[in-house]
C-alpha positions as semicolon CSV with decimal commas, in nm:
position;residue;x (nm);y (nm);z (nm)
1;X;-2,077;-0,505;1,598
2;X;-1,948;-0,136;1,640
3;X;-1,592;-0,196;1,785
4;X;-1,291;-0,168;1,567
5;X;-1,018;-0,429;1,645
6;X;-0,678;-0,568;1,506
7;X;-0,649;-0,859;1,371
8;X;-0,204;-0,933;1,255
9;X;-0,234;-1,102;0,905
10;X;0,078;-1,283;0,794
11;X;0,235;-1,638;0,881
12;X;0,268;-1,613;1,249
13;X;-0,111;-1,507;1,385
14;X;-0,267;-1,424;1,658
15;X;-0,433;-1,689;1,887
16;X;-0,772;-1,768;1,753
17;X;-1,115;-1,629;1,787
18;X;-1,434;-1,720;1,815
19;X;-1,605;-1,455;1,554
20;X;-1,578;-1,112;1,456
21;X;-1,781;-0,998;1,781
22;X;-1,424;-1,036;1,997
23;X;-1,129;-0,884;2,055
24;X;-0,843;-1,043;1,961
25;X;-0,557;-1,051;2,284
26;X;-0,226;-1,052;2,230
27;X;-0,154;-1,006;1,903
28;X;0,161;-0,873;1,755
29;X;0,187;-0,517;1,640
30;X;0,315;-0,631;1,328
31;X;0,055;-0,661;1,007
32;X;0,043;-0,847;0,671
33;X;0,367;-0,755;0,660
34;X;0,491;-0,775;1,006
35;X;0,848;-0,688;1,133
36;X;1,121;-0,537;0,921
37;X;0,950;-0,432;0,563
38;X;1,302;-0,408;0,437
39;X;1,403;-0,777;0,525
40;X;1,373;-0,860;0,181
41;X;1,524;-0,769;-0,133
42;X;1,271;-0,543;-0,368
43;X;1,283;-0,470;-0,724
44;X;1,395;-0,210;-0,877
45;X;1,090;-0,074;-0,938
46;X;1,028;-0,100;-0,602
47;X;1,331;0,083;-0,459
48;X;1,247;0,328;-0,631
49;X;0,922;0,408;-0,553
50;X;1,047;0,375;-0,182
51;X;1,316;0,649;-0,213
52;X;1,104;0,829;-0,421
53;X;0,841;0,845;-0,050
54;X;1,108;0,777;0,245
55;X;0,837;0,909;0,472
56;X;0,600;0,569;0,511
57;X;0,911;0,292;0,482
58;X;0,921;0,145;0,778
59;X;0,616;0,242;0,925
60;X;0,343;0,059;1,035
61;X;0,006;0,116;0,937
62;X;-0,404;0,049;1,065
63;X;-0,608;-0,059;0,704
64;X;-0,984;-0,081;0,788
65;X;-1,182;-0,395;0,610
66;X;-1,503;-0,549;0,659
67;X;-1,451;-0,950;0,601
68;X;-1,790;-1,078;0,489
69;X;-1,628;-1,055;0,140
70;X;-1,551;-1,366;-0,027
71;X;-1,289;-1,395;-0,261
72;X;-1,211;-1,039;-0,138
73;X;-1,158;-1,058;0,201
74;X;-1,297;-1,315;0,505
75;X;-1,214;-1,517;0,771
76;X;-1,027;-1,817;0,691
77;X;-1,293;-2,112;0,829
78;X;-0,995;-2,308;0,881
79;X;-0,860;-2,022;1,137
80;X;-1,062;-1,746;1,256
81;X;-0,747;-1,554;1,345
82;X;-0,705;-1,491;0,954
83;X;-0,832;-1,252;0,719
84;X;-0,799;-1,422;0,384
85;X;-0,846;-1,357;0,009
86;X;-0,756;-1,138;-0,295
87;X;-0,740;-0,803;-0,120
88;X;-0,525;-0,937;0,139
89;X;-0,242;-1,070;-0,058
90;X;-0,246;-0,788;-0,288
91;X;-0,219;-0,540;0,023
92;X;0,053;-0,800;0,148
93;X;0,229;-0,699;-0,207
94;X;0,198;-0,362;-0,202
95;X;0,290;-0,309;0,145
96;X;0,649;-0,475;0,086
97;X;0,705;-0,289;-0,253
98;X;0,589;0,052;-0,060
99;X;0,814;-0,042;0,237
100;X;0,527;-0,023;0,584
101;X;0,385;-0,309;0,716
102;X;0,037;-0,312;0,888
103;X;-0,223;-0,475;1,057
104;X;-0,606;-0,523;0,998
105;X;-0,923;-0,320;1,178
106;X;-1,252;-0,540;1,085
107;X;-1,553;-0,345;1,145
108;X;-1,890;-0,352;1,009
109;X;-1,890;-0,231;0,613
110;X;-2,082;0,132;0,679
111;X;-1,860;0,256;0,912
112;X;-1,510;0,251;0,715
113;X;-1,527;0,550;0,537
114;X;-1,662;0,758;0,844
115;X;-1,332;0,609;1,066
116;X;-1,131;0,659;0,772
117;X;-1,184;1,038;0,784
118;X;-1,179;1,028;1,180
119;X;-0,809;0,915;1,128
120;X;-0,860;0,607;1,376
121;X;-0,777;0,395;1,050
122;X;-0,540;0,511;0,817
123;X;-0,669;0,318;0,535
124;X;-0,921;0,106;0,386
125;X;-0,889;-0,217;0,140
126;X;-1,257;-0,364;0,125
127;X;-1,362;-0,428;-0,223
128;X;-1,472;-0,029;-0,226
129;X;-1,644;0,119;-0,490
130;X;-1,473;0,460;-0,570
131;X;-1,785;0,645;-0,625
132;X;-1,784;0,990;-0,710
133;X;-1,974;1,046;-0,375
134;X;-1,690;0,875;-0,182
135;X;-1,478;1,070;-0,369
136;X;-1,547;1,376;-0,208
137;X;-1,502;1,255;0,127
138;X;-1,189;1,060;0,103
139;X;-0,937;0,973;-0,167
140;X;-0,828;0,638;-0,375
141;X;-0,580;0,502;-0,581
142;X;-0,801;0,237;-0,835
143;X;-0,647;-0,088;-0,933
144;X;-0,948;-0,271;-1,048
145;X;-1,274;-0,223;-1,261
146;X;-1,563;-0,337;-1,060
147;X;-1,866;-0,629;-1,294
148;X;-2,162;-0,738;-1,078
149;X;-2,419;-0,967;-1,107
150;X;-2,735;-1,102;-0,951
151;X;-2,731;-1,395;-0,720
152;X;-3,078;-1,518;-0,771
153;X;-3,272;-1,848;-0,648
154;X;-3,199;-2,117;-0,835
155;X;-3,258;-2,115;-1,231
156;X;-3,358;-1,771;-1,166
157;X;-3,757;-1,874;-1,205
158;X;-3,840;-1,437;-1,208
159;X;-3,599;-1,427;-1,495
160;X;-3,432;-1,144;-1,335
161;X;-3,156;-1,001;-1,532
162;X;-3,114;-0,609;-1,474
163;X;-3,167;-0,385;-1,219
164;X;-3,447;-0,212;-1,424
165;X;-3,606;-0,593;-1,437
166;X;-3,651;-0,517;-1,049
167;X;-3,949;-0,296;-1,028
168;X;-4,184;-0,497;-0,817
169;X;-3,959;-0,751;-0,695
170;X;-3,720;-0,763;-0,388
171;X;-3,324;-0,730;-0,352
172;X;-3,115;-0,820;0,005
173;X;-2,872;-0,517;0,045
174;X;-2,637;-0,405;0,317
175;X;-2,612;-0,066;0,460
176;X;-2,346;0,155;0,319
177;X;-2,270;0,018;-0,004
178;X;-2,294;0,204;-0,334
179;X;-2,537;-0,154;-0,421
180;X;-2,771;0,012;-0,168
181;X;-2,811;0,373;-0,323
182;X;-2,814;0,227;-0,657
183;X;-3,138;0,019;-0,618
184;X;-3,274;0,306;-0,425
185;X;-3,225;0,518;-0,690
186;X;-3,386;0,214;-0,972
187;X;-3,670;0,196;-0,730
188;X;-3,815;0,563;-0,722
189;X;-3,776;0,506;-1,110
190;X;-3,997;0,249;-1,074
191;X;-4,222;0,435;-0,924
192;X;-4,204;0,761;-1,159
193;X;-4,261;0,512;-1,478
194;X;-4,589;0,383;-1,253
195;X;-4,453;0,064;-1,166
196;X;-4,421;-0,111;-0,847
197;X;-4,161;-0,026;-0,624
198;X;-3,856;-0,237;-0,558
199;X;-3,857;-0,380;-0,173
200;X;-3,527;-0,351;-0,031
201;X;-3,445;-0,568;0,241
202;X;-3,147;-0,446;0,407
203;X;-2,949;-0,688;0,600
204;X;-2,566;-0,660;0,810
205;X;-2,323;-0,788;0,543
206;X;-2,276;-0,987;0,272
207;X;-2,321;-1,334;0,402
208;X;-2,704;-1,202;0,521
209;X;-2,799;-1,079;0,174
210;X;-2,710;-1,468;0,107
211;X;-2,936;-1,575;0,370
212;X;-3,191;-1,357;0,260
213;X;-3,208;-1,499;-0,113
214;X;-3,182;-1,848;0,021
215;X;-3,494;-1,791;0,249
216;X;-3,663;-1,656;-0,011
217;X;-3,732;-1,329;0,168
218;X;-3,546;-1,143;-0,120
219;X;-3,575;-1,239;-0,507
220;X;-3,213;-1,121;-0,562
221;X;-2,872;-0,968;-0,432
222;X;-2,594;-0,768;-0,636
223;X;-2,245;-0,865;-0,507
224;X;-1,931;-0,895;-0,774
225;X;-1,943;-1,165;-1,041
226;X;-1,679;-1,374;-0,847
227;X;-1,815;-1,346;-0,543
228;X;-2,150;-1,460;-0,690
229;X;-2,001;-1,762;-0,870
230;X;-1,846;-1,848;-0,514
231;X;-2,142;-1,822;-0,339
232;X;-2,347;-2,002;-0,629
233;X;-2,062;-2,320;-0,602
234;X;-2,125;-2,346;-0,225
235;X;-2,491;-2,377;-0,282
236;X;-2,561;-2,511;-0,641
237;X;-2,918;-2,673;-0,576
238;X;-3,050;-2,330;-0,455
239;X;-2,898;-2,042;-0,606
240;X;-2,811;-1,930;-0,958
241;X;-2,599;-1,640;-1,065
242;X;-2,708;-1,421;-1,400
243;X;-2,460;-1,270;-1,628
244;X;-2,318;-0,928;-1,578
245;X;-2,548;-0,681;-1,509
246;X;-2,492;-0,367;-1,736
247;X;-2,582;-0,080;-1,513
248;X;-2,342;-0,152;-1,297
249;X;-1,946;-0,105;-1,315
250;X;-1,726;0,108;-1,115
251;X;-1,360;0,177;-1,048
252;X;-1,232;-0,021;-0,721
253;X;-0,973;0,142;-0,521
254;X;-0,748;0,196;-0,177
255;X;-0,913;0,470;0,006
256;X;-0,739;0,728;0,172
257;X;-0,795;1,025;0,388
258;X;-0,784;1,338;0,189
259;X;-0,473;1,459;0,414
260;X;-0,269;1,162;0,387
261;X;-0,110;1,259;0,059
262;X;0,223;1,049;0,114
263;X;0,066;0,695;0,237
264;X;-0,124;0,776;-0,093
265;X;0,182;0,857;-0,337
266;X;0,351;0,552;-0,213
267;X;0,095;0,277;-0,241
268;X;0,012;0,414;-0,588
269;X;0,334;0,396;-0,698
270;X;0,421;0,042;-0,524
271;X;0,058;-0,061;-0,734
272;X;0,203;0,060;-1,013
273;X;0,511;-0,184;-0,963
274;X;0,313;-0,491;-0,881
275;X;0,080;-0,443;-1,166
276;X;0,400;-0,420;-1,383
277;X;0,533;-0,729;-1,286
278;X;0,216;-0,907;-1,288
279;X;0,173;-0,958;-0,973
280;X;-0,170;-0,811;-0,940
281;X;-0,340;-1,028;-1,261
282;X;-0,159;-1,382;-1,104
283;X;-0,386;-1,241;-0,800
284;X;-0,638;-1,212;-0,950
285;X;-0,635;-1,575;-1,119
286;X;-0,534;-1,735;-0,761
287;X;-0,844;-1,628;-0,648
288;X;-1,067;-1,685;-0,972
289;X;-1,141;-1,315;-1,035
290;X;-1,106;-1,213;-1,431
291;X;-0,759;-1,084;-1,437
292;X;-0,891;-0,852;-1,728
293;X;-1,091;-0,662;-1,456
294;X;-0,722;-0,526;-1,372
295;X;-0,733;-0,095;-1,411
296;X;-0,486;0,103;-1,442
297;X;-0,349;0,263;-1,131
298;X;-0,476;0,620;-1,088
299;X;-0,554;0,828;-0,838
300;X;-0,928;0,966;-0,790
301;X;-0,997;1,250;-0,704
């Protein structure tokens, strides 16, 4: 699936689609926050960030996302015409504090940065690693320190518990992730220590990785410690989840294109508000991520 396509997240939806692979017809132009972004009273805060950036109040914006994420973002198995999870509701927030409203452009993980510095998406809000590779091709504002873990088969019988522990063994990754360069990167170490190599089975998304593990066809995946526990819940008999993998923590952030410098200065400082007011932790908890994993808002590069 190469297409980009809309999908209008907020009360009143679009009509429902099969999967990911259609278009969705007739939906509204409006986003998470469709129709006036000023209906509703702000705080303070808020207000001020908005006069402080007059230039994106009121508009409406395209925010790329790839929702094979859960916890993060997905489709809502109760209605396919919703994306649903933590990255949603805390765009929802930041939107209205900012003052735009927007709408959703699925597409497969691998190709959001590249459309984000096309311009045919003005943002992206995916769960994305701010690497410092990214870095130099688009920009962020962080709000949240990325923890992984292993999903492994269940009581982890290869005792896998690092990324170094890997060396011989497999891992399910999916293309365009920092996941994927990372093991890449462990595995040629492997290699120059005179140990096995790591087989890397690289699948679409998320929810293949899964498949992967569960078929046995890969010892392990690395996905974010509450997307693991998830996962592990929904199949308790089969998979296991290991602690929190040290090699691997990273800065999570809004990505940008490098030339839209006011979108930019107005979401950070409407993150800045709804981390404030705690808006951003109570998130978090809804959607049993560790509020501690909360970062400052910055700006990177």
């Amino acid at each position: 699936m190469r297409k980009l396509f809309r999908f209008a997240v907020s009360v009143r939806t679009c009509a429902a689609v099969a999967s990911l692979g259609l278009l969705v017809a007739g939906c509204s132009a409006g986003g998470g926050t469709s129709g006036n972004a000023n209906a509703s009273p702000v705080s303070a805060a808020c207000a001020a960030g908005q006069k402080a950036n007059p230039g994106v109040v009121g508009k409406h914006y395209t925010v790329g996302t790839s929702p094979t994420q859960p916890s993060y973002e997905s489709i809502d198995p109760s209605d396919p015409s919703k994306i649903v999870g933590f990255d949603v509701d805390f765009l929802d927030a930041v939107s209205k504090c900012a003052g735009f409203t927007y709408s959703f452009s699925p597409s497969d993980f691998q190709t959001l940065v590249p459309s984000l510095q096309a311009g045919r998406i003005d943002m992206v809000v995916a769960n994305l690693i701010a690497s410092a590779t990214r870095a130099k091709q688009v920009n962020f504002v962080i709000y949240q320190n990325d923890e992984e873990a292993l999903l492994v088969a269940h009581d982890n019988p290869k005792s896998l518990t690092s990324v170094t522990a890997l060396c011989g063994n497999s891992i399910a990754v999916f293309p365009g992730t920092v996941q994927a360069g990372f093991v890449q990167t462990q595995s040629d170490a492997c290699t120059a220590a005179g140990n096995k190599p790591i087989a890397i089975n690289t699948f679409n998304d998320f929810n293949g990785c899964v498949q992967g593990v569960l078929a046995g066809r890969s010892d392990a995946t690395i996905d974010p410690v509450s997307m693991v526990e998830q996962t592990v819940t929904k199949y308790p008999s089969r998979l296991s989840g290991t602690a929190p993998i040290t090699e691997f923590r990273s800065p999570i952030g809004i990505a940008f294109n490098k030339s839209s410098t006011s979108l930019q200065a107005a979401t950070l400082a409407a993150v800045k508000s709804v981390q404030a007011d705690g808006t951003e932790k109570s998130l978090f908890t809804n959607w049993k991520i560790d509020p501690a994993s909360q970062a400052p808002a910055t700006e990177l590069p």
